[in-house]
Amino acid sequence: MLEELGDLEFSMFSDLANLRLEAIQLLEDGLNSGDVSGVMRFIERQLGQEPPSLLLLTELTSDFYQRLDMLHEHHADVRERVVRVLREDYGVDITCLAPPIALDQYHHLSADEILWLVRESADVEEDLPLLACVIQASLDKAAELQRKIELADQVLRLLDDWLDGISATVARRYGSLLAGKTHLDLWH
């Protein structure tokens, strides 16, 4: 009997792990393609299970928040590298154009705007083609990361909304069950 229970428990956790891996892969595929409908359908299928696996949905939320945090860190690093190179190698501070608090707007800058500020502050004519490439690559990467951040946030909002809804439903059901009981009934 205990062995069967152990096998059942192992199978349940194995299934959960496989579903998590599938969802993470679907999220990554969606972030790379720009279409998160695959992971959205996966989540909706899990919600359609009777009962839905709250453990799976909670774990996915945690996994997806970790991925979103990594995207934010990478996004900040992309901007910081250009800021640092220009400051350390050319003595130019571009934080007036690209403040860290407006990271989600960094990719809207143009390489020409940044290069204009650099050319006004330092003699960079010799390095201009290289700087133009570095800055444009940074802006392109930042745009890609911002798009991924927005998609991951969209998926997380869906998950959070569903988990909030499920929690509210469970609380109402539990509350209505308790409403029919007296205080003494709850202890017996």
mmCIF file of C-alpha atoms in Angstrom:
data_model
loop_
_atom_site.group_PDB
_atom_site.id
_atom_site.type_symbol
_atom_site.label_atom_id
_atom_site.label_comp_id
_atom_site.label_asym_id
_atom_site.label_seq_id
_atom_site.Cartn_x
_atom_site.Cartn_y
_atom_site.Cartn_z
ATOM 1 C CA MET A 1 0.000 0.000 0.000
ATOM 2 C CA LEU A 2 2.734 2.512 0.946
ATOM 3 C CA GLU A 3 4.707 1.556 -2.140
ATOM 4 C CA GLU A 4 1.671 2.253 -4.346
ATOM 5 C CA LEU A 5 1.198 5.604 -2.635
ATOM 6 C CA GLY A 6 4.884 6.440 -3.193
ATOM 7 C CA ASP A 7 4.607 5.507 -6.867
ATOM 8 C CA LEU A 8 1.476 7.628 -7.218
ATOM 9 C CA GLU A 9 3.154 10.583 -5.509
ATOM 10 C CA PHE A 10 6.266 10.220 -7.701
ATOM 11 C CA SER A 11 4.092 10.036 -10.796
ATOM 12 C CA MET A 12 2.182 13.154 -9.760
ATOM 13 C CA PHE A 13 5.388 15.155 -9.209
ATOM 14 C CA SER A 14 6.873 13.816 -12.427
ATOM 15 C CA ASP A 15 3.760 14.885 -14.347
ATOM 16 C CA LEU A 16 3.904 18.292 -12.669
ATOM 17 C CA ALA A 17 7.573 18.700 -13.608
ATOM 18 C CA ASN A 18 6.866 17.731 -17.206
ATOM 19 C CA LEU A 19 3.983 20.196 -17.430
ATOM 20 C CA ARG A 20 6.173 22.952 -15.976
ATOM 21 C CA LEU A 21 8.907 22.225 -18.514
ATOM 22 C CA GLU A 22 6.372 22.236 -21.326
ATOM 23 C CA ALA A 23 4.959 25.582 -20.184
ATOM 24 C CA ILE A 24 8.417 27.126 -19.821
ATOM 25 C CA GLN A 25 9.324 25.966 -23.327
ATOM 26 C CA LEU A 26 6.059 27.357 -24.685
ATOM 27 C CA LEU A 27 6.789 30.677 -22.976
ATOM 28 C CA GLU A 28 10.305 30.806 -24.437
ATOM 29 C CA ASP A 29 9.013 29.923 -27.899
ATOM 30 C CA GLY A 30 6.369 32.622 -27.579
ATOM 31 C CA LEU A 31 8.843 35.240 -26.400
ATOM 32 C CA ASN A 32 11.153 34.435 -29.300
ATOM 33 C CA SER A 33 8.410 34.404 -31.930
ATOM 34 C CA GLY A 34 6.426 37.304 -30.515
ATOM 35 C CA ASP A 35 3.304 35.145 -30.158
ATOM 36 C CA VAL A 36 2.438 33.828 -26.689
ATOM 37 C CA SER A 37 -0.838 32.215 -27.758
ATOM 38 C CA GLY A 38 0.671 28.733 -27.309
ATOM 39 C CA VAL A 39 1.454 29.267 -23.627
ATOM 40 C CA MET A 40 -1.894 31.023 -23.158
ATOM 41 C CA ARG A 41 -3.717 27.977 -24.572
ATOM 42 C CA PHE A 42 -1.628 25.727 -22.302
ATOM 43 C CA ILE A 43 -2.677 27.753 -19.248
ATOM 44 C CA GLU A 44 -6.318 27.703 -20.323
ATOM 45 C CA ARG A 45 -6.160 23.900 -20.748
ATOM 46 C CA GLN A 46 -4.784 23.575 -17.217
ATOM 47 C CA LEU A 47 -7.542 25.827 -15.920
ATOM 48 C CA GLY A 48 -10.078 23.576 -17.640
ATOM 49 C CA GLN A 49 -8.924 20.552 -15.651
ATOM 50 C CA GLU A 50 -11.301 19.486 -12.913
ATOM 51 C CA PRO A 51 -10.039 20.616 -10.500
ATOM 52 C CA PRO A 52 -7.335 22.892 -11.918
ATOM 53 C CA SER A 53 -3.898 22.241 -10.478
ATOM 54 C CA LEU A 54 -3.283 25.220 -8.231
ATOM 55 C CA LEU A 55 0.164 23.867 -7.453
ATOM 56 C CA LEU A 56 1.077 23.832 -11.155
ATOM 57 C CA LEU A 57 -0.351 27.302 -11.772
ATOM 58 C CA THR A 58 1.413 28.716 -8.716
ATOM 59 C CA GLU A 59 4.719 27.137 -9.741
ATOM 60 C CA LEU A 60 4.325 28.486 -13.282
ATOM 61 C CA THR A 61 3.682 31.947 -11.900
ATOM 62 C CA SER A 62 6.903 31.715 -9.916
ATOM 63 C CA ASP A 63 8.838 30.384 -12.928
ATOM 64 C CA PHE A 64 7.481 33.097 -15.198
ATOM 65 C CA TYR A 65 8.252 35.860 -12.678
ATOM 66 C CA GLN A 66 11.840 34.591 -12.512
ATOM 67 C CA ARG A 67 12.042 34.754 -16.304
ATOM 68 C CA LEU A 68 10.594 38.265 -16.274
ATOM 69 C CA ASP A 69 13.162 39.339 -13.664
ATOM 70 C CA MET A 70 15.955 37.949 -15.845
ATOM 71 C CA LEU A 71 14.630 39.883 -18.848
ATOM 72 C CA HIS A 72 14.550 43.097 -16.796
ATOM 73 C CA GLU A 73 18.125 42.513 -15.613
ATOM 74 C CA HIS A 74 19.365 41.808 -19.133
ATOM 75 C CA HIS A 75 17.541 44.891 -20.415
ATOM 76 C CA ALA A 76 19.179 47.093 -17.768
ATOM 77 C CA ASP A 77 22.571 45.555 -18.554
ATOM 78 C CA VAL A 78 22.245 46.308 -22.279
ATOM 79 C CA ARG A 79 21.706 49.994 -21.538
ATOM 80 C CA GLU A 80 24.341 50.098 -18.804
ATOM 81 C CA ARG A 81 27.060 48.695 -21.081
ATOM 82 C CA VAL A 82 26.676 51.541 -23.578
ATOM 83 C CA VAL A 83 26.472 54.143 -20.791
ATOM 84 C CA ARG A 84 29.618 52.722 -19.207
ATOM 85 C CA VAL A 85 31.635 52.530 -22.473
ATOM 86 C CA LEU A 86 30.778 56.093 -23.387
ATOM 87 C CA ARG A 87 31.499 57.381 -19.885
ATOM 88 C CA GLU A 88 34.744 55.444 -19.306
ATOM 89 C CA ASP A 89 36.228 55.536 -22.815
ATOM 90 C CA TYR A 90 35.023 58.940 -24.024
ATOM 91 C CA GLY A 91 34.073 60.861 -20.881
ATOM 92 C CA VAL A 92 30.507 61.301 -22.118
ATOM 93 C CA ASP A 93 27.478 60.832 -19.885
ATOM 94 C CA ILE A 94 24.324 59.959 -21.821
ATOM 95 C CA THR A 95 22.098 59.402 -18.794
ATOM 96 C CA CYS A 96 20.221 62.604 -19.668
ATOM 97 C CA LEU A 97 19.026 60.791 -22.806
ATOM 98 C CA ALA A 98 18.846 57.333 -21.272
ATOM 99 C CA PRO A 99 18.013 57.567 -17.556
ATOM 100 C CA PRO A 100 17.826 54.230 -15.741
ATOM 101 C CA ILE A 101 14.308 55.040 -14.483
ATOM 102 C CA ALA A 102 13.072 55.211 -18.102
ATOM 103 C CA LEU A 103 14.536 51.904 -19.166
ATOM 104 C CA ASP A 104 11.382 50.927 -21.017
ATOM 105 C CA GLN A 105 11.938 53.970 -23.270
ATOM 106 C CA TYR A 106 15.648 53.407 -24.017
ATOM 107 C CA HIS A 107 14.983 51.545 -27.264
ATOM 108 C CA HIS A 108 12.987 54.531 -28.583
ATOM 109 C CA LEU A 109 16.166 56.589 -28.790
ATOM 110 C CA SER A 110 17.933 56.766 -32.106
ATOM 111 C CA ALA A 111 21.600 56.068 -32.550
ATOM 112 C CA ASP A 112 21.876 59.502 -34.166
ATOM 113 C CA GLU A 113 20.552 61.223 -31.007
ATOM 114 C CA ILE A 114 23.125 59.467 -28.870
ATOM 115 C CA LEU A 115 25.934 60.029 -31.364
ATOM 116 C CA TRP A 116 25.068 63.727 -31.585
ATOM 117 C CA LEU A 117 25.519 64.064 -27.813
ATOM 118 C CA VAL A 118 28.769 62.065 -27.934
ATOM 119 C CA ARG A 119 30.149 64.159 -30.825
ATOM 120 C CA GLU A 120 29.257 67.372 -28.962
ATOM 121 C CA SER A 121 31.199 66.220 -25.899
ATOM 122 C CA ALA A 122 34.212 64.326 -27.255
ATOM 123 C CA ASP A 123 36.376 63.833 -30.287
ATOM 124 C CA VAL A 124 35.126 60.504 -31.579
ATOM 125 C CA GLU A 125 35.312 60.930 -35.362
ATOM 126 C CA GLU A 126 37.834 58.093 -35.675
ATOM 127 C CA ASP A 127 35.629 55.703 -33.673
ATOM 128 C CA LEU A 128 32.301 56.938 -35.025
ATOM 129 C CA PRO A 129 31.496 53.928 -37.265
ATOM 130 C CA LEU A 130 32.239 51.479 -34.445
ATOM 131 C CA LEU A 131 30.280 53.540 -31.900
ATOM 132 C CA ALA A 132 27.337 53.765 -34.291
ATOM 133 C CA CYS A 133 27.298 49.961 -34.617
ATOM 134 C CA VAL A 134 27.603 49.395 -30.858
ATOM 135 C CA ILE A 135 24.864 51.892 -30.037
ATOM 136 C CA GLN A 136 22.505 50.564 -32.722
ATOM 137 C CA ALA A 137 23.082 46.967 -31.560
ATOM 138 C CA SER A 138 22.287 48.054 -28.007
ATOM 139 C CA LEU A 139 19.082 49.806 -29.070
ATOM 140 C CA ASP A 140 18.011 46.817 -31.180
ATOM 141 C CA LYS A 141 18.630 44.409 -28.312
ATOM 142 C CA ALA A 142 16.787 46.703 -25.907
ATOM 143 C CA ALA A 143 13.781 46.788 -28.274
ATOM 144 C CA GLU A 144 13.786 42.988 -28.462
ATOM 145 C CA LEU A 145 14.001 42.667 -24.686
ATOM 146 C CA GLN A 146 11.265 45.248 -24.126
ATOM 147 C CA ARG A 147 8.977 43.278 -26.462
ATOM 148 C CA LYS A 148 9.732 40.083 -24.522
ATOM 149 C CA ILE A 149 9.104 41.847 -21.204
ATOM 150 C CA GLU A 150 5.714 43.048 -22.415
ATOM 151 C CA LEU A 151 4.763 39.555 -23.635
ATOM 152 C CA ALA A 152 5.900 37.880 -20.400
ATOM 153 C CA ASP A 153 3.964 40.481 -18.431
ATOM 154 C CA GLN A 154 0.857 39.721 -20.511
ATOM 155 C CA VAL A 155 1.122 36.004 -19.657
ATOM 156 C CA LEU A 156 1.707 36.760 -15.970
ATOM 157 C CA ARG A 157 -1.323 39.048 -15.808
ATOM 158 C CA LEU A 158 -3.437 36.186 -17.192
ATOM 159 C CA LEU A 159 -2.054 33.757 -14.632
ATOM 160 C CA ASP A 160 -2.444 36.212 -11.758
ATOM 161 C CA ASP A 161 -6.016 37.032 -12.776
ATOM 162 C CA TRP A 162 -6.967 33.352 -12.944
ATOM 163 C CA LEU A 163 -5.305 32.529 -9.641
ATOM 164 C CA ASP A 164 -7.041 35.479 -7.983
ATOM 165 C CA GLY A 165 -10.351 34.326 -9.432
ATOM 166 C CA ILE A 166 -9.845 30.742 -8.310
ATOM 167 C CA SER A 167 -8.835 31.900 -4.834
ATOM 168 C CA ALA A 168 -11.924 34.108 -4.570
ATOM 169 C CA THR A 169 -14.157 31.249 -5.702
ATOM 170 C CA VAL A 170 -12.641 28.863 -3.173
ATOM 171 C CA ALA A 171 -12.989 31.466 -0.416
ATOM 172 C CA ARG A 172 -16.658 32.032 -1.275
ATOM 173 C CA ARG A 173 -17.362 28.292 -1.342
ATOM 174 C CA TYR A 174 -15.554 27.763 1.944
ATOM 175 C CA GLY A 175 -17.273 30.787 3.446
ATOM 176 C CA SER A 176 -20.711 29.562 2.407
ATOM 177 C CA LEU A 177 -19.971 26.162 3.913
ATOM 178 C CA LEU A 178 -18.943 27.789 7.170
ATOM 179 C CA ALA A 179 -21.938 30.131 7.190
ATOM 180 C CA GLY A 180 -24.302 27.212 7.746
ATOM 181 C CA LYS A 181 -22.306 25.912 10.703
ATOM 182 C CA THR A 182 -22.331 27.145 14.262
ATOM 183 C CA HIS A 183 -19.128 27.789 16.135
ATOM 184 C CA LEU A 184 -19.524 24.485 18.011
ATOM 185 C CA ASP A 185 -20.136 22.553 14.759
ATOM 186 C CA LEU A 186 -16.750 23.632 13.464
ATOM 187 C CA TRP A 187 -14.978 21.948 16.386
ATOM 188 C CA HIS A 188 -16.701 18.579 15.930
#
